[in-house]
mmCIF file of C-alpha atoms and ligand atoms in Angstrom:
data_model
loop_
_atom_site.group_PDB
_atom_site.id
_atom_site.type_symbol
_atom_site.label_atom_id
_atom_site.label_comp_id
_atom_site.label_asym_id
_atom_site.label_seq_id
_atom_site.Cartn_x
_atom_site.Cartn_y
_atom_site.Cartn_z
ATOM 1 C CA MET N 93 105.862 58.267 0.584
ATOM 2 C CA ASN N 94 104.880 56.774 3.886
ATOM 3 C CA MET N 95 101.111 56.506 4.033
ATOM 4 C CA THR N 96 99.406 57.266 7.364
ATOM 5 C CA PHE N 97 95.760 57.734 8.676
ATOM 6 C CA ARG N 98 94.800 60.341 11.386
ATOM 7 C CA TRP N 99 92.981 58.652 14.424
ATOM 8 C CA TYR N 100 91.703 60.315 17.393
ATOM 9 C CA GLY N 101 92.221 57.359 19.987
ATOM 10 C CA ARG N 102 90.227 54.765 21.703
ATOM 11 C CA GLY N 103 86.733 55.833 22.545
ATOM 12 C CA ASN N 104 87.184 59.233 20.717
ATOM 13 C CA ASP N 105 86.727 58.174 17.173
ATOM 14 C CA THR N 106 83.981 56.555 15.149
ATOM 15 C CA VAL N 107 86.836 54.660 13.184
ATOM 16 C CA GLN N 108 88.306 51.647 14.487
ATOM 17 C CA LEU N 109 92.038 50.549 13.902
ATOM 18 C CA ASP N 110 90.941 47.162 12.349
ATOM 19 C CA GLN N 111 88.998 49.137 9.839
ATOM 20 C CA VAL N 112 92.041 51.158 8.876
ATOM 21 C CA LYS N 113 93.992 47.975 8.681
ATOM 22 C CA GLN N 114 91.855 47.019 5.515
ATOM 23 C CA ILE N 115 92.776 50.201 3.687
ATOM 24 C CA PRO N 116 95.684 49.121 1.443
ATOM 25 C CA GLY N 117 99.010 50.769 1.810
ATOM 26 C CA VAL N 118 98.622 52.558 5.259
ATOM 27 C CA LYS N 119 101.783 52.125 7.265
ATOM 28 C CA GLY N 120 101.112 54.309 10.278
ATOM 29 C CA ILE N 121 98.705 56.051 12.455
ATOM 30 C CA VAL N 122 98.898 59.907 13.188
ATOM 31 C CA TRP N 123 97.798 60.169 16.826
ATOM 32 C CA ALA N 124 97.911 62.456 19.766
ATOM 33 C CA LEU N 125 96.657 62.371 23.259
ATOM 34 C CA HIS N 126 93.624 64.379 22.604
ATOM 35 C CA HIS N 127 92.328 64.604 26.263
ATOM 36 C CA LYS N 128 95.354 66.136 27.389
ATOM 37 C CA PRO N 129 94.798 69.985 28.389
ATOM 38 C CA VAL N 130 97.120 72.298 26.180
ATOM 39 C CA GLY N 131 100.311 73.071 27.937
ATOM 40 C CA GLU N 132 100.550 69.822 30.014
ATOM 41 C CA ALA N 133 103.532 67.575 29.530
ATOM 42 C CA TRP N 134 102.608 64.091 27.995
ATOM 43 C CA GLY N 135 103.677 61.427 30.559
ATOM 44 C CA LYS N 136 105.645 58.331 29.342
ATOM 45 C CA ASN N 137 102.963 55.913 30.639
ATOM 46 C CA GLU N 138 100.141 57.331 28.569
ATOM 47 C CA ILE N 139 102.310 57.646 25.518
ATOM 48 C CA LYS N 140 103.382 54.030 25.842
ATOM 49 C CA SER N 141 99.968 52.859 26.046
ATOM 50 C CA GLU N 142 98.722 54.622 23.085
ATOM 51 C CA VAL N 143 101.934 53.777 20.998
ATOM 52 C CA ASP N 144 101.635 49.987 22.116
ATOM 53 C CA TYR N 145 97.899 49.845 21.071
ATOM 54 C CA ILE N 146 98.651 51.388 17.745
ATOM 55 C CA LYS N 147 101.489 49.030 17.232
ATOM 56 C CA SER N 148 99.352 45.967 18.253
ATOM 57 C CA PHE N 149 97.537 46.529 14.731
ATOM 58 C CA GLY N 150 100.853 46.453 12.943
ATOM 59 C CA PHE N 151 101.027 50.271 12.382
ATOM 60 C CA HIS N 152 103.877 52.532 13.322
ATOM 61 C CA ALA N 153 103.187 55.474 15.540
ATOM 62 C CA GLU N 154 105.775 57.781 14.362
ATOM 63 C CA VAL N 155 103.755 60.830 13.650
ATOM 64 C CA VAL N 156 102.152 62.998 16.406
ATOM 65 C CA GLU N 157 99.579 65.617 15.398
ATOM 66 C CA SER N 158 99.406 67.857 17.380
ATOM 67 C CA VAL N 159 101.198 68.824 20.200
ATOM 68 C CA ASN N 160 99.439 72.167 20.670
ATOM 69 C CA VAL N 161 101.114 75.240 21.717
ATOM 70 C CA HIS N 162 99.883 77.180 24.729
ATOM 71 C CA GLU N 163 98.556 80.660 24.079
ATOM 72 C CA ALA N 164 101.027 81.941 26.664
ATOM 73 C CA ILE N 165 103.805 80.883 24.311
ATOM 74 C CA LYS N 166 102.006 82.473 21.197
ATOM 75 C CA LEU N 167 101.428 85.662 23.237
ATOM 76 C CA GLY N 168 105.139 85.716 24.626
ATOM 77 C CA ASN N 169 103.545 85.933 28.051
ATOM 78 C CA GLN N 170 105.911 85.847 31.291
ATOM 79 C CA ASP N 171 104.501 82.387 32.041
ATOM 80 C CA ARG N 172 105.467 80.885 28.771
ATOM 81 C CA GLU N 173 108.607 79.639 30.266
ATOM 82 C CA SER N 174 107.082 76.756 32.128
ATOM 83 C CA TYR N 175 104.683 75.836 29.045
ATOM 84 C CA ILE N 176 107.927 75.742 27.129
ATOM 85 C CA GLU N 177 109.513 73.450 29.597
ATOM 86 C CA ASN N 178 106.455 71.170 29.493
ATOM 87 C CA TYR N 179 106.617 71.175 25.623
ATOM 88 C CA LYS N 180 110.391 70.021 25.735
ATOM 89 C CA GLN N 181 109.594 67.349 28.124
ATOM 90 C CA THR N 182 106.787 66.048 26.012
ATOM 91 C CA ILE N 183 109.372 66.174 23.095
ATOM 92 C CA ARG N 184 111.652 64.097 25.010
ATOM 93 C CA ASN N 185 109.052 61.614 25.918
ATOM 94 C CA LEU N 186 107.746 61.218 22.633
ATOM 95 C CA GLY N 187 111.259 60.665 21.262
ATOM 96 C CA GLU N 188 111.693 57.836 23.601
ATOM 97 C CA PHE N 189 108.782 55.785 22.088
ATOM 98 C CA GLY N 190 109.983 56.429 18.563
ATOM 99 C CA VAL N 191 107.986 59.355 17.288
ATOM 100 C CA LYS N 192 109.798 61.078 14.371
ATOM 101 C CA VAL N 193 107.565 63.902 13.635
ATOM 102 C CA ILE N 194 105.478 66.522 15.709
ATOM 103 C CA CYS N 195 102.909 68.600 13.798
ATOM 104 C CA TYR N 196 102.039 71.810 15.582
ATOM 105 C CA ASN N 197 100.407 75.193 14.575
ATOM 106 C CA PHE N 198 100.885 78.664 15.725
ATOM 107 C CA MET N 199 97.638 80.195 15.163
ATOM 108 C CA PRO N 200 96.304 82.523 17.820
ATOM 109 C CA ILE N 201 93.142 81.245 19.546
ATOM 110 C CA PHE N 202 91.459 79.470 16.593
ATOM 111 C CA ASP N 203 92.851 76.496 14.763
ATOM 112 C CA TRP N 204 91.136 75.632 11.385
ATOM 113 C CA THR N 205 87.926 77.647 10.907
ATOM 114 C CA ARG N 206 84.760 77.026 8.878
ATOM 115 C CA SER N 207 81.253 78.368 8.797
ATOM 116 C CA ASP N 208 79.502 75.074 8.164
ATOM 117 C CA LEU N 209 80.696 71.622 8.842
ATOM 118 C CA PHE N 210 78.052 69.723 6.661
ATOM 119 C CA ARG N 211 77.587 71.724 3.412
ATOM 120 C CA GLU N 212 75.890 69.506 0.794
ATOM 121 C CA LEU N 213 77.890 69.014 -2.410
ATOM 122 C CA PRO N 214 76.046 68.316 -5.923
ATOM 123 C CA ASP N 215 76.412 64.550 -5.429
ATOM 124 C CA GLY N 216 74.570 64.539 -1.994
ATOM 125 C CA SER N 217 77.583 64.170 0.088
ATOM 126 C CA THR N 218 78.496 66.821 2.682
ATOM 127 C CA ALA N 219 81.944 68.648 3.428
ATOM 128 C CA LEU N 220 83.387 71.391 5.530
ATOM 129 C CA PHE N 221 82.557 74.779 3.980
ATOM 130 C CA TYR N 222 84.003 78.356 4.508
ATOM 131 C CA GLU N 223 81.717 81.250 3.635
ATOM 132 C CA LYS N 224 83.454 84.530 3.898
ATOM 133 C CA GLU N 225 80.604 86.640 4.536
ATOM 134 C CA ILE N 226 79.377 84.442 7.602
ATOM 135 C CA VAL N 227 83.040 83.945 9.160
ATOM 136 C CA GLU N 228 83.774 87.519 8.967
ATOM 137 C CA ASN N 229 80.452 88.768 10.457
ATOM 138 C CA ARG N 230 79.811 86.194 13.185
ATOM 139 C CA ASP N 231 80.757 86.834 16.597
ATOM 140 C CA PRO N 232 83.686 84.377 17.226
ATOM 141 C CA LYS N 233 82.159 83.433 20.390
ATOM 142 C CA GLU N 234 79.098 82.016 18.653
ATOM 143 C CA LEU N 235 81.279 80.185 16.284
ATOM 144 C CA ILE N 236 83.360 78.625 19.041
ATOM 145 C CA GLN N 237 79.993 77.629 20.851
ATOM 146 C CA THR N 238 78.621 75.808 17.764
ATOM 147 C CA PHE N 239 81.638 73.981 16.992
ATOM 148 C CA SER N 240 82.447 72.861 20.435
ATOM 149 C CA SER N 241 79.171 71.814 21.287
ATOM 150 C CA TYR N 242 78.854 69.780 18.017
ATOM 151 C CA SER N 243 78.912 66.416 19.733
ATOM 152 C CA ASP N 244 80.529 64.525 22.549
ATOM 153 C CA MET N 245 83.760 64.339 20.420
ATOM 154 C CA THR N 246 85.568 67.683 20.790
ATOM 155 C CA LEU N 247 86.825 69.003 17.598
ATOM 156 C CA PRO N 248 90.559 69.578 17.666
ATOM 157 C CA GLY N 249 91.240 73.313 18.138
ATOM 158 C CA TRP N 250 87.808 73.885 19.448
ATOM 159 C CA GLU N 251 88.198 72.688 22.865
ATOM 160 C CA PRO N 252 85.325 73.890 25.146
ATOM 161 C CA GLU N 253 87.562 75.335 27.680
ATOM 162 C CA LYS N 254 88.342 78.190 25.357
ATOM 163 C CA ILE N 255 84.703 79.456 25.645
ATOM 164 C CA GLY N 256 85.128 80.776 29.069
ATOM 165 C CA ARG N 257 88.365 82.609 28.152
ATOM 166 C CA ILE N 258 87.470 83.849 24.870
ATOM 167 C CA LYS N 259 87.191 87.586 25.835
ATOM 168 C CA GLU N 260 90.256 87.536 27.780
ATOM 169 C CA LEU N 261 92.282 85.829 25.010
ATOM 170 C CA PHE N 262 90.984 88.544 22.412
ATOM 171 C CA ASP N 263 91.950 91.167 24.828
ATOM 172 C CA ALA N 264 95.535 89.778 25.274
ATOM 173 C CA TYR N 265 95.978 89.571 21.443
ATOM 174 C CA LYS N 266 94.579 93.119 20.935
ATOM 175 C CA ASP N 267 97.830 94.886 20.012
ATOM 176 C CA MET N 268 99.739 91.977 18.770
ATOM 177 C CA THR N 269 101.298 92.559 15.207
ATOM 178 C CA GLU N 270 102.455 90.008 12.876
ATOM 179 C CA GLU N 271 105.816 90.661 13.714
ATOM 180 C CA ASP N 272 105.331 90.121 17.347
ATOM 181 C CA LEU N 273 103.742 86.764 16.724
ATOM 182 C CA TRP N 274 106.777 86.051 14.579
ATOM 183 C CA GLU N 275 109.127 87.013 17.216
ATOM 184 C CA ASN N 276 107.346 84.735 19.632
ATOM 185 C CA LEU N 277 107.448 81.851 17.230
ATOM 186 C CA ARG N 278 111.195 82.506 16.847
ATOM 187 C CA TYR N 279 111.754 82.448 20.489
ATOM 188 C CA PHE N 280 109.704 79.120 20.882
ATOM 189 C CA LEU N 281 111.730 77.347 18.073
ATOM 190 C CA GLU N 282 115.185 78.566 19.403
ATOM 191 C CA GLU N 283 114.250 76.910 22.748
ATOM 192 C CA ILE N 284 112.857 73.695 21.491
ATOM 193 C CA LEU N 285 114.594 72.777 18.228
ATOM 194 C CA PRO N 286 117.832 71.719 20.174
ATOM 195 C CA VAL N 287 115.667 69.361 22.314
ATOM 196 C CA ALA N 288 113.948 67.966 19.125
ATOM 197 C CA GLU N 289 117.209 67.339 17.147
ATOM 198 C CA GLU N 290 118.471 65.394 20.270
ATOM 199 C CA ALA N 291 115.199 63.519 20.413
ATOM 200 C CA GLY N 292 115.449 62.648 16.898
ATOM 201 C CA ILE N 293 112.298 64.507 16.093
ATOM 202 C CA LYS N 294 111.364 66.935 13.336
ATOM 203 C CA MET N 295 108.962 69.601 14.155
ATOM 204 C CA ALA N 296 106.606 70.339 11.240
ATOM 205 C CA ILE N 297 104.474 73.403 11.459
ATOM 206 C CA HIS N 298 100.899 73.264 9.929
ATOM 207 C CA PRO N 299 99.947 76.394 8.021
ATOM 208 C CA ASP N 300 97.095 78.570 8.845
ATOM 209 C CA ASP N 301 93.640 77.491 7.863
ATOM 210 C CA PRO N 302 92.528 79.407 6.124
ATOM 211 C CA PRO N 303 95.742 81.176 5.369
ATOM 212 C CA TRP N 304 94.552 84.689 6.064
ATOM 213 C CA SER N 305 93.761 86.703 9.122
ATOM 214 C CA ILE N 306 90.189 86.247 10.774
ATOM 215 C CA PHE N 307 88.494 88.303 13.422
ATOM 216 C CA GLY N 308 91.329 90.728 13.399
ATOM 217 C CA LEU N 309 93.973 88.138 14.865
ATOM 218 C CA PRO N 310 97.415 87.980 13.197
ATOM 219 C CA ARG N 311 98.165 84.955 11.115
ATOM 220 C CA ILE N 312 101.549 84.198 9.809
ATOM 221 C CA MET N 313 101.751 80.834 8.056
ATOM 222 C CA THR N 314 100.190 81.744 4.883
ATOM 223 C CA GLY N 315 102.003 81.087 1.883
ATOM 224 C CA ARG N 316 105.480 81.046 0.116
ATOM 225 C CA GLU N 317 106.994 84.094 1.859
ATOM 226 C CA SER N 318 106.021 82.900 5.513
ATOM 227 C CA LEU N 319 107.483 79.442 4.705
ATOM 228 C CA ASN N 320 110.885 80.835 3.547
ATOM 229 C CA LYS N 321 110.707 83.081 6.799
ATOM 230 C CA LEU N 322 110.171 80.057 8.987
ATOM 231 C CA LEU N 323 112.832 78.195 7.523
ATOM 232 C CA SER N 324 115.247 81.089 7.999
ATOM 233 C CA ILE N 325 114.594 81.071 11.586
ATOM 234 C CA SER N 326 116.915 78.030 11.915
ATOM 235 C CA ASN N 327 118.510 75.699 9.745
ATOM 236 C CA SER N 328 118.202 72.830 12.193
ATOM 237 C CA PRO N 329 117.084 69.576 10.481
ATOM 238 C CA SER N 330 114.125 69.538 12.892
ATOM 239 C CA ASN N 331 112.829 72.920 11.719
ATOM 240 C CA GLY N 332 110.159 71.787 9.031
ATOM 241 C CA ILE N 333 106.734 72.114 7.504
ATOM 242 C CA THR N 334 103.649 70.213 7.451
ATOM 243 C CA PHE N 335 102.836 70.670 3.706
ATOM 244 C CA CYS N 336 99.062 70.916 3.775
ATOM 245 C CA THR N 337 97.639 71.501 0.374
ATOM 246 C CA GLY N 338 94.148 72.367 1.469
ATOM 247 C CA SER N 339 95.041 74.937 4.019
ATOM 248 C CA LEU N 340 97.478 76.831 1.819
ATOM 249 C CA GLY N 341 95.566 76.014 -1.373
ATOM 250 C CA SER N 342 92.435 77.722 -0.173
ATOM 251 C CA SER N 343 94.106 80.962 -1.191
ATOM 252 C CA ARG N 344 94.330 81.541 -4.908
ATOM 253 C CA SER N 345 97.632 83.204 -4.353
ATOM 254 C CA ASN N 346 99.232 79.736 -3.305
ATOM 255 C CA ASP N 347 100.086 77.706 -6.488
ATOM 256 C CA MET N 348 100.430 74.301 -4.569
ATOM 257 C CA VAL N 349 102.399 72.659 -7.507
ATOM 258 C CA ALA N 350 105.186 75.342 -7.274
ATOM 259 C CA LEU N 351 105.158 75.119 -3.613
ATOM 260 C CA SER N 352 105.605 71.470 -3.470
ATOM 261 C CA ALA N 353 108.605 71.810 -5.814
ATOM 262 C CA GLU N 354 110.191 74.343 -3.507
ATOM 263 C CA PHE N 355 109.100 73.181 -0.053
ATOM 264 C CA ALA N 356 108.531 69.278 -0.103
ATOM 265 C CA HIS N 357 112.197 68.597 0.964
ATOM 266 C CA LYS N 358 111.644 70.528 4.124
ATOM 267 C CA SER N 359 108.323 68.952 4.714
ATOM 268 C CA PRO N 360 108.571 65.728 6.771
ATOM 269 C CA PHE N 361 104.761 65.544 6.685
ATOM 270 C CA ALA N 362 102.283 66.087 4.136
ATOM 271 C CA HIS N 363 98.445 66.359 4.289
ATOM 272 C CA ILE N 364 96.991 66.097 0.801
ATOM 273 C CA ARG N 365 93.390 67.117 0.086
ATOM 274 C CA ASN N 366 91.481 69.265 -2.418
ATOM 275 C CA VAL N 367 89.274 72.444 -1.940
ATOM 276 C CA LYS N 368 86.960 74.048 -4.464
ATOM 277 C CA ILE N 369 87.337 77.866 -4.473
ATOM 278 C CA PHE N 370 84.460 80.003 -5.655
ATOM 279 C CA ASP N 371 84.560 83.345 -7.311
ATOM 280 C CA ASN N 372 83.846 85.104 -4.361
ATOM 281 C CA GLY N 373 86.644 83.409 -2.278
ATOM 282 C CA ASP N 374 84.257 80.969 -0.487
ATOM 283 C CA PHE N 375 85.593 77.440 -0.604
ATOM 284 C CA ILE N 376 84.238 73.842 0.070
ATOM 285 C CA GLU N 377 86.291 70.695 0.615
ATOM 286 C CA THR N 378 85.885 67.998 -2.168
ATOM 287 C CA SER N 379 87.132 64.611 -2.836
ATOM 288 C CA HIS N 380 90.723 64.237 -3.565
ATOM 289 C CA LEU N 381 90.381 64.062 -7.156
ATOM 290 C CA THR N 382 91.948 67.010 -9.194
ATOM 291 C CA SER N 383 88.901 67.714 -11.396
ATOM 292 C CA ASP N 384 86.587 67.857 -8.373
ATOM 293 C CA GLY N 385 88.375 71.112 -6.870
ATOM 294 C CA SER N 386 90.797 73.896 -7.582
ATOM 295 C CA ILE N 387 94.017 72.231 -6.437
ATOM 296 C CA ASP N 388 96.214 70.235 -8.820
ATOM 297 C CA ILE N 389 96.509 67.341 -6.715
ATOM 298 C CA LYS N 390 97.971 65.264 -9.541
ATOM 299 C CA GLY N 391 100.644 67.853 -9.980
ATOM 300 C CA VAL N 392 101.562 67.795 -6.205
ATOM 301 C CA VAL N 393 102.035 64.100 -6.148
ATOM 302 C CA LYS N 394 103.985 64.410 -9.210
ATOM 303 C CA GLU N 395 106.478 66.687 -7.566
ATOM 304 C CA LEU N 396 106.737 64.449 -4.556
ATOM 305 C CA SER N 397 107.315 61.688 -6.851
ATOM 306 C CA ALA N 398 110.034 63.532 -8.565
ATOM 307 C CA ILE N 399 112.002 63.651 -5.470
ATOM 308 C CA ASN N 400 111.299 60.223 -4.312
ATOM 309 C CA TYR N 401 109.493 61.922 -1.267
ATOM 310 C CA ASP N 402 109.931 59.556 1.742
ATOM 311 C CA GLY N 403 108.225 61.717 4.190
ATOM 312 C CA TYR N 404 104.858 60.862 5.839
ATOM 313 C CA VAL N 405 101.596 61.636 3.875
ATOM 314 C CA ARG N 406 97.993 61.470 4.949
ATOM 315 C CA PRO N 407 94.888 62.191 3.040
ATOM 316 C CA ASP N 408 93.215 65.308 4.726
ATOM 317 C CA HIS N 409 89.491 65.866 5.454
ATOM 318 C CA GLY N 410 87.162 63.840 3.369
ATOM 319 C CA ARG N 411 83.519 64.500 2.528
ATOM 320 C CA HIS N 412 81.024 62.500 4.607
ATOM 321 C CA ILE N 413 79.579 59.818 2.278
ATOM 322 C CA TRP N 414 77.409 57.055 2.031
ATOM 323 C CA GLY N 415 75.540 58.159 5.132
ATOM 324 C CA GLU N 416 78.544 57.901 7.380
ATOM 325 C CA LYS N 417 78.298 59.447 10.684
ATOM 326 C CA CYS N 418 81.736 60.553 11.915
ATOM 327 C CA ARG N 419 83.835 63.477 12.996
ATOM 328 C CA PRO N 420 83.497 66.196 10.720
ATOM 329 C CA GLY N 421 85.980 65.688 7.987
ATOM 330 C CA TYR N 422 87.290 62.624 9.448
ATOM 331 C CA GLY N 423 85.218 59.581 8.319
ATOM 332 C CA LEU N 424 86.692 56.302 7.075
ATOM 333 C CA TYR N 425 85.112 56.063 3.541
ATOM 334 C CA ASP N 426 86.130 59.371 1.625
ATOM 335 C CA ARG N 427 89.644 59.256 3.403
ATOM 336 C CA ALA N 428 89.994 55.602 2.259
ATOM 337 C CA LEU N 429 89.248 56.633 -1.413
ATOM 338 C CA GLY N 430 91.771 59.518 -1.025
ATOM 339 C CA ILE N 431 94.523 57.223 -0.034
ATOM 340 C CA MET N 432 93.633 54.886 -3.086
ATOM 341 C CA HIS N 433 93.813 57.869 -5.391
ATOM 342 C CA LEU N 434 97.029 59.359 -3.967
ATOM 343 C CA LEU N 435 98.770 55.942 -3.999
ATOM 344 C CA GLY N 436 97.612 55.341 -7.390
ATOM 345 C CA LEU N 437 99.052 58.578 -8.708
ATOM 346 C CA TRP N 438 102.271 57.800 -6.889
ATOM 347 C CA ASP N 439 102.556 54.300 -8.390
ATOM 348 C CA ALA N 440 101.946 55.619 -11.841
ATOM 349 C CA PHE N 441 104.521 58.512 -11.486
ATOM 350 C CA GLN N 442 107.159 56.194 -9.986
ATOM 351 C CA THR N 443 106.620 53.668 -12.544
ATOM 352 C CA MET N 444 106.910 56.230 -15.290
ATOM 353 C CA LYS N 445 110.045 57.520 -13.810
ATOM 354 C CA LYS N 446 111.690 53.954 -13.739
ATOM 355 C CA GLU N 447 110.582 53.503 -17.265
ATOM 356 C CA ASN N 448 112.291 56.687 -18.527
ATOM 357 C CA HIS N 449 115.538 55.639 -17.036
HETATM 358 C C1 DNO V 204 91.981 69.953 11.176
HETATM 359 C C2 DNO V 204 93.481 70.018 11.184
HETATM 360 C C3 DNO V 204 94.015 71.005 12.087
HETATM 361 C C4 DNO V 204 95.554 70.452 12.519
HETATM 362 C C5 DNO V 204 96.365 71.499 13.209
HETATM 363 C C6 DNO V 204 97.824 71.052 13.412
HETATM 364 O O1 DNO V 204 91.336 69.153 10.633
HETATM 365 O O2 DNO V 204 94.271 70.162 9.932
HETATM 366 O O3 DNO V 204 93.510 71.034 13.278
HETATM 367 O O4 DNO V 204 95.518 69.269 12.862
HETATM 368 O O5 DNO V 204 96.324 72.755 13.000
HETATM 369 O O6 DNO V 204 98.352 71.658 14.516
#
């Protein structure tokens, strides 16, 4: 496995790359041009500048998370064509600078959703929390306002420009069914996959987080059935999955060890993190340790080791520990602990495999 670390860019992250450099085993930085408005093509000069900077620390810059998909494409609007053209241009430009994987998602309006960014855990640290009751009864506008005004660092997926358009967006999705959304995803993929193949890039769809419908909006990347359906759209080697244990795993109906066995080989990128699910369906993010949450992280890494997984992996959201002030879920300390845990498991499983041969 090719260990990576997500970073939000110069002046846009509390974590610096010389700090990441001191985490053992990290080979690459997962990046994006976070200042680009969704839908605009990424230019070569701006890509080069970011890639050069990342490489100057000795990291590779082969994974981009995310190139976000404009709502017009998800809605299947007439003006989707120009946004798809821009997306293709971005793919080509990223390919020129050695990018191998692009993570994207197809969630209407909202990306990842939580009710609380700093819920206290029993050990005094804080983490992202999802309280069903609150999310289901809250006005989505209020939620978006809270999250987008959290700090001067925009949370990905909660860009303030959405606030002004929220009513218009909800109206646009009013009659959309899951089938319609699938159809728009299929259309998008059929357009972009040949371009991605030519550019040597794998597209890796991120599952919905949480993997169920919120605010009455359709959500389609939710579990085993949807992953199979996605793969059935095209057998292009560029049609892949971002295997996110925490997103899929916040639903009890998803057995993450079984899903790793089935889908790891179609997942060029994996996000590995743990969540603890409560009896009423609420969930909180925890440390990466299996015993701290509801997901068998050890079992997932064992499956990855079984196929000598050579895709990119990153620890996902960590807790906020030791008083660190950071982007919610994206501090240095707990993700560094997560990396050491994942690499420790990996080393142990790989060694056992060799000894058994
Ligand atoms: C949240 C992330 C998501 C993810 C996108 C991928 O922390 O897991 O925002 O990057 O959904 O497109």
